[in-house]
Amino acid sequence: MSAAPKHLKVLHAIRRRVRVYSPVIHGDPERAYILEILLRKKPEIKEARAVPAIGSLVIRFDSKAFPHKNLLIFLDNILGNLGTKKHSTGPSGKIKEPEGPTQEFQVAVEGMTCASCALLIELAANRDPMIHQATVNFASETAVFETWLEREAIYDKIASLGYTARPMDTLSQRRLVVEREKERLRKARNRFLWAGALALPVMAIGMAMPQSFKWKLAELVLTTPVLFWSGKPFFSKALKLAAQRQANMDTLIALGSGAAYVYSVPALLAGRHHLYFEAAAGIVTFVLLGRYMEEKAKGKASDAIRQLIDLQPPSARVIRDGQELEIHVDDLVLGDVCVVRPGEKIPTDGELVHGVTSVDESMVTGESVPVIKEIGHVVIGGCINGAGAFHMKVTAVGMDTVLAGIVRMVDQAQSSKLPVQKLADKISSIFVPSVMAAAGVTFAGWLAVNARTTTALANAIAVLLIACPCALGLATPTAVMVGTGRAARGGVYIRNGEALEVASKITTLIFDKTGTITEGKPLVTDMRRAGKISDDVLLELVASVENASEHHMGRAIVAYAREHDIHPTSVKDFQSHTGLGVTAKVKGKTIIIGSSTMMREQGVEFGELLKQGLDLSRQGKTAVFVAINGSAAALFGVADRPRETSAAAIARLHKMGIKAIMATGDVEATARQIASEVGIDTIVAQASPEKKLELINSLRAQGEVVGMIGDGINDAPALAAADVGFAVGSGTDVAIEAAPVTLVSGDIIKVAESIDLSGRTMSIVKQNLVWAFGYNTVAIPVAALGRLSPAIASAAMALSSLSVVGNSLRLQK
């Protein structure tokens, strides 16, 4: 005993059981929980139970394989490690996570047969202190792990639970996962067909209730392959889970059908009349039918992902060393020159270097009108080439392509969980053991009222089968899959399920102006100089500075300069003053370009040009002021026009009861002019990023659910702060990253469509949850009262899951 006592005190010990006290776990449930997990991993320890409230730990162990003294030394070392920095506690008393950054892996998970399988993997993973967070989605058959572990360790953990993990790092790997889904569907169909062919005569014999031993023996012969070939996955999965001290729906099916079979075999040999071979065969057959139909329905729900993956062609034609070669698309490298012929799919993202064509980009934008492409234009992999042949230089490969990014976004959305799903998960996590307990109570209750053992057993089996939590687990993810897939086909990419849920509750939507309500393609309409500087010199200085900026107004001025054959030159000390303007040095001169507010802050007086700027603003134009070396130099008038669909989008939002506000960095006169054209009554002009944030926070404080739609770097903070951010796909990468929803085409009518789709999706989710909860609430007492046979119970269970999936598929219409 003297070898072990730093971190524990032995309270009680017998040969195969020991109880100790440790201050390391006293009052700390998280440490106690981790300790239990670590101890259970050692095969010599049969049971470990901690009570953190009193710091007590009881261990039952194999004393021959693991002597008492060794156990205490081993236990003392673990408790010591729990007190070190890897598992040390912070001020809050919670376990600190391991040091270093986590990695995020998304994997496909094969072998899940119902929603409780997904929940089992998720719970087991989240118990591991080396896994920060795990999310498993049965409907999409994917899992996302944020972890300190390597990928192979994650695969091993999933395998230990009886499932198989597959990589999803490239579109080609994702395509292989889809192909395996087709093979799994084929196997599910074959298992059902064989089970059905054998179970039908068994059920016919059972209903006829023959007295002949030969007919009853025929039932045994036909039922055996149904259970142990067609139903083999249920039993093998249940045994693996039992070894892990876990249970799921496979456990219930194995228990139900196995109990009916195990009771019937000795009853047959003993010459008894009541046998349950038809129940055992019927249970397996009905469940296999349900799962086959469920697989087919899930395939329809994941059509969006499958269609996106199929857009990438498997091969590409490249010109290397003067020869045209056909290679696998994964072998493309940056800088390769690809040949694309009429009617072919574009192999990857690139830039046109030869030829002219039209391209169908509907898979990205949702718009069916082909886009003309000339030399220098960007083409997107997966889009379909029109009538022209062209050469393109590869600019992105693998997971850096637009198509891969879209697939990743849809995957993320379909794998994520809605907040409303937390309740369903919590219930499902305790459902299987509760059902097993209810079946035990049912069996004991019928025996207590002097019912026959066969009756008690049949009713207990019916309870096991009728209470499958699959419908509950499928209620939310199937609706999310179909909803996000439907959105993707319309050019709207939803990054997470939470955005899909919250969008239906939006009461106020804030719009940026330039590039959002307007086309974002402004043109210079006026140029007015002050001083003796020439037009050419002025344009060269201004265009050089604006060439380093991403702002729409800056692009318009650069385009205007190029039209006059003036080209930008290099700049120094470029700075962007978000929402105000830019500064830089060109050829030794300090250039300031921006709004009148920017000029006031820089102490520049504009005199007459300031009045002219106000006149331009009244005309709906944006006034851009230029100062050189601290003196007024020029004024540009830039005009942008509203998108064709902006007025219709605002009108539709008003009809939905959503208030629209325009928040723009432009002056009030220009903002009001555009707002009046599209039907917006409330504007916030000269809004800096900070002002937009204040507006969002103010509205949320008033109880509003706020959406924000924008496209620029200056919109990123507001997009991130809003309840739901909508980024215009033609905008900056920063804005797109900050928002959970991306409108690829930039058409803001898609915002109204997204909100409407969100509402319909949440309506379907609620219907599914009401059905799933209601079904189990009614079905369990009915089965316990003996009103359902085991075969009918298994059929009803399968029908429940199918009804939830079928209801979700209505979103595709």
mmCIF file of C-alpha atoms in Angstrom, residues 678-808:
data_model
loop_
_atom_site.group_PDB
_atom_site.id
_atom_site.type_symbol
_atom_site.label_atom_id
_atom_site.label_comp_id
_atom_site.label_asym_id
_atom_site.label_seq_id
_atom_site.Cartn_x
_atom_site.Cartn_y
_atom_site.Cartn_z
ATOM 1 C CA VAL A 678 -36.002 51.018 -54.623
ATOM 2 C CA GLY A 679 -38.602 51.788 -51.953
ATOM 3 C CA ILE A 680 -36.520 52.073 -48.765
ATOM 4 C CA ASP A 681 -37.794 54.670 -46.272
ATOM 5 C CA THR A 682 -35.067 54.563 -43.600
ATOM 6 C CA ILE A 683 -31.465 55.427 -44.409
ATOM 7 C CA VAL A 684 -28.294 55.890 -42.378
ATOM 8 C CA ALA A 685 -25.828 57.906 -44.458
ATOM 9 C CA GLN A 686 -22.066 58.352 -44.014
ATOM 10 C CA ALA A 687 -22.110 55.172 -41.938
ATOM 11 C CA SER A 688 -18.654 53.973 -40.902
ATOM 12 C CA PRO A 689 -18.160 50.298 -39.930
ATOM 13 C CA GLU A 690 -18.447 51.357 -36.295
ATOM 14 C CA LYS A 691 -21.720 53.151 -37.007
ATOM 15 C CA LYS A 692 -23.142 50.089 -38.735
ATOM 16 C CA LEU A 693 -22.199 47.993 -35.705
ATOM 17 C CA GLU A 694 -23.878 50.512 -33.392
ATOM 18 C CA LEU A 695 -27.011 50.369 -35.545
ATOM 19 C CA ILE A 696 -27.143 46.558 -35.366
ATOM 20 C CA ASN A 697 -26.569 46.513 -31.599
ATOM 21 C CA SER A 698 -29.193 49.204 -31.073
ATOM 22 C CA LEU A 699 -31.805 47.294 -33.074
ATOM 23 C CA ARG A 700 -31.022 44.050 -31.273
ATOM 24 C CA ALA A 701 -31.360 45.820 -27.922
ATOM 25 C CA GLN A 702 -34.884 46.775 -29.032
ATOM 26 C CA GLY A 703 -35.717 43.104 -29.580
ATOM 27 C CA GLU A 704 -35.260 43.072 -33.347
ATOM 28 C CA VAL A 705 -33.754 40.057 -35.153
ATOM 29 C CA VAL A 706 -31.324 41.731 -37.537
ATOM 30 C CA GLY A 707 -30.030 40.594 -40.914
ATOM 31 C CA MET A 708 -27.212 42.395 -42.744
ATOM 32 C CA ILE A 709 -26.402 42.218 -46.450
ATOM 33 C CA GLY A 710 -23.202 43.683 -47.877
ATOM 34 C CA ASP A 711 -20.201 43.045 -50.066
ATOM 35 C CA GLY A 712 -17.207 45.098 -48.940
ATOM 36 C CA ILE A 713 -14.435 44.863 -46.356
ATOM 37 C CA ASN A 714 -16.133 47.686 -44.462
ATOM 38 C CA ASP A 715 -19.271 45.504 -44.168
ATOM 39 C CA ALA A 716 -17.447 42.513 -42.644
ATOM 40 C CA PRO A 717 -17.820 43.556 -38.963
ATOM 41 C CA ALA A 718 -21.535 44.173 -39.423
ATOM 42 C CA LEU A 719 -22.009 40.915 -41.337
ATOM 43 C CA ALA A 720 -20.372 39.031 -38.481
ATOM 44 C CA ALA A 721 -22.312 40.894 -35.768
ATOM 45 C CA ALA A 722 -25.776 40.516 -37.315
ATOM 46 C CA ASP A 723 -28.037 37.611 -36.369
ATOM 47 C CA VAL A 724 -27.691 36.499 -39.995
ATOM 48 C CA GLY A 725 -25.186 37.954 -42.472
ATOM 49 C CA PHE A 726 -25.767 37.754 -46.235
ATOM 50 C CA ALA A 727 -22.672 38.356 -48.387
ATOM 51 C CA VAL A 728 -22.927 39.274 -52.052
ATOM 52 C CA GLY A 729 -20.863 36.690 -53.950
ATOM 53 C CA SER A 730 -19.232 39.276 -56.193
ATOM 54 C CA GLY A 731 -17.888 41.090 -53.121
ATOM 55 C CA THR A 732 -14.632 40.741 -51.205
ATOM 56 C CA ASP A 733 -13.384 37.474 -49.687
ATOM 57 C CA VAL A 734 -13.434 39.100 -46.234
ATOM 58 C CA ALA A 735 -17.156 39.832 -46.499
ATOM 59 C CA ILE A 736 -17.921 36.318 -47.749
ATOM 60 C CA GLU A 737 -15.955 34.754 -44.870
ATOM 61 C CA ALA A 738 -17.745 36.947 -42.327
ATOM 62 C CA ALA A 739 -21.247 35.966 -43.452
ATOM 63 C CA PRO A 740 -22.911 32.556 -43.027
ATOM 64 C CA VAL A 741 -24.971 33.033 -46.226
ATOM 65 C CA THR A 742 -23.544 33.860 -49.666
ATOM 66 C CA LEU A 743 -25.619 35.103 -52.619
ATOM 67 C CA VAL A 744 -23.404 34.076 -55.509
ATOM 68 C CA SER A 745 -25.138 36.061 -58.237
ATOM 69 C CA GLY A 746 -25.467 39.174 -56.053
ATOM 70 C CA ASP A 747 -29.194 39.326 -56.795
ATOM 71 C CA ILE A 748 -30.793 40.550 -53.556
ATOM 72 C CA ILE A 749 -34.150 39.012 -54.463
ATOM 73 C CA LYS A 750 -32.401 35.849 -53.253
ATOM 74 C CA VAL A 751 -32.464 37.266 -49.709
ATOM 75 C CA ALA A 752 -36.253 37.233 -49.696
ATOM 76 C CA GLU A 753 -36.235 33.740 -51.197
ATOM 77 C CA SER A 754 -33.762 32.570 -48.525
ATOM 78 C CA ILE A 755 -35.887 33.953 -45.697
ATOM 79 C CA ASP A 756 -38.986 32.326 -47.191
ATOM 80 C CA LEU A 757 -37.138 28.993 -47.563
ATOM 81 C CA SER A 758 -35.929 29.302 -43.964
ATOM 82 C CA GLY A 759 -39.510 29.703 -42.774
ATOM 83 C CA ARG A 760 -40.708 26.690 -44.750
ATOM 84 C CA THR A 761 -37.765 24.580 -43.549
ATOM 85 C CA MET A 762 -38.430 25.398 -39.898
ATOM 86 C CA SER A 763 -42.106 24.608 -40.410
ATOM 87 C CA ILE A 764 -41.122 21.167 -41.734
ATOM 88 C CA VAL A 765 -38.731 20.662 -38.779
ATOM 89 C CA LYS A 766 -41.495 21.462 -36.291
ATOM 90 C CA GLN A 767 -43.916 19.111 -38.052
ATOM 91 C CA ASN A 768 -41.286 16.362 -37.982
ATOM 92 C CA LEU A 769 -40.538 16.859 -34.284
ATOM 93 C CA VAL A 770 -44.231 16.921 -33.356
ATOM 94 C CA TRP A 771 -44.762 13.682 -35.275
ATOM 95 C CA ALA A 772 -41.683 11.982 -33.805
ATOM 96 C CA PHE A 773 -42.481 13.001 -30.213
ATOM 97 C CA GLY A 774 -46.166 12.226 -30.645
ATOM 98 C CA TYR A 775 -45.516 8.858 -32.264
ATOM 99 C CA ASN A 776 -43.306 7.619 -29.410
ATOM 100 C CA THR A 777 -45.583 9.104 -26.744
ATOM 101 C CA VAL A 778 -48.578 7.161 -28.090
ATOM 102 C CA ALA A 779 -46.854 4.064 -29.420
ATOM 103 C CA ILE A 780 -45.020 2.895 -26.286
ATOM 104 C CA PRO A 781 -48.133 2.637 -24.028
ATOM 105 C CA VAL A 782 -50.089 0.954 -26.849
ATOM 106 C CA ALA A 783 -47.358 -1.660 -27.264
ATOM 107 C CA ALA A 784 -46.999 -2.132 -23.491
ATOM 108 C CA LEU A 785 -50.760 -2.788 -23.225
ATOM 109 C CA GLY A 786 -50.448 -5.632 -25.720
ATOM 110 C CA ARG A 787 -52.213 -3.954 -28.632
ATOM 111 C CA LEU A 788 -49.355 -4.447 -31.126
ATOM 112 C CA SER A 789 -47.605 -7.611 -32.253
ATOM 113 C CA PRO A 790 -43.798 -7.435 -32.667
ATOM 114 C CA ALA A 791 -44.043 -7.636 -36.478
ATOM 115 C CA ILE A 792 -46.567 -4.791 -36.674
ATOM 116 C CA ALA A 793 -44.468 -2.753 -34.224
ATOM 117 C CA SER A 794 -41.370 -3.091 -36.431
ATOM 118 C CA ALA A 795 -43.377 -2.054 -39.498
ATOM 119 C CA ALA A 796 -44.787 0.973 -37.668
ATOM 120 C CA MET A 797 -41.285 1.963 -36.537
ATOM 121 C CA ALA A 798 -39.992 1.870 -40.127
ATOM 122 C CA LEU A 799 -43.023 3.833 -41.340
ATOM 123 C CA SER A 800 -42.379 6.529 -38.725
ATOM 124 C CA SER A 801 -38.870 7.229 -40.030
ATOM 125 C CA LEU A 802 -40.045 7.220 -43.625
ATOM 126 C CA SER A 803 -42.811 9.713 -42.873
ATOM 127 C CA VAL A 804 -40.257 12.180 -41.459
ATOM 128 C CA VAL A 805 -37.944 11.868 -44.478
ATOM 129 C CA GLY A 806 -40.870 12.086 -46.900
ATOM 130 C CA ASN A 807 -42.175 15.214 -45.207
ATOM 131 C CA SER A 808 -38.734 16.845 -45.516
#
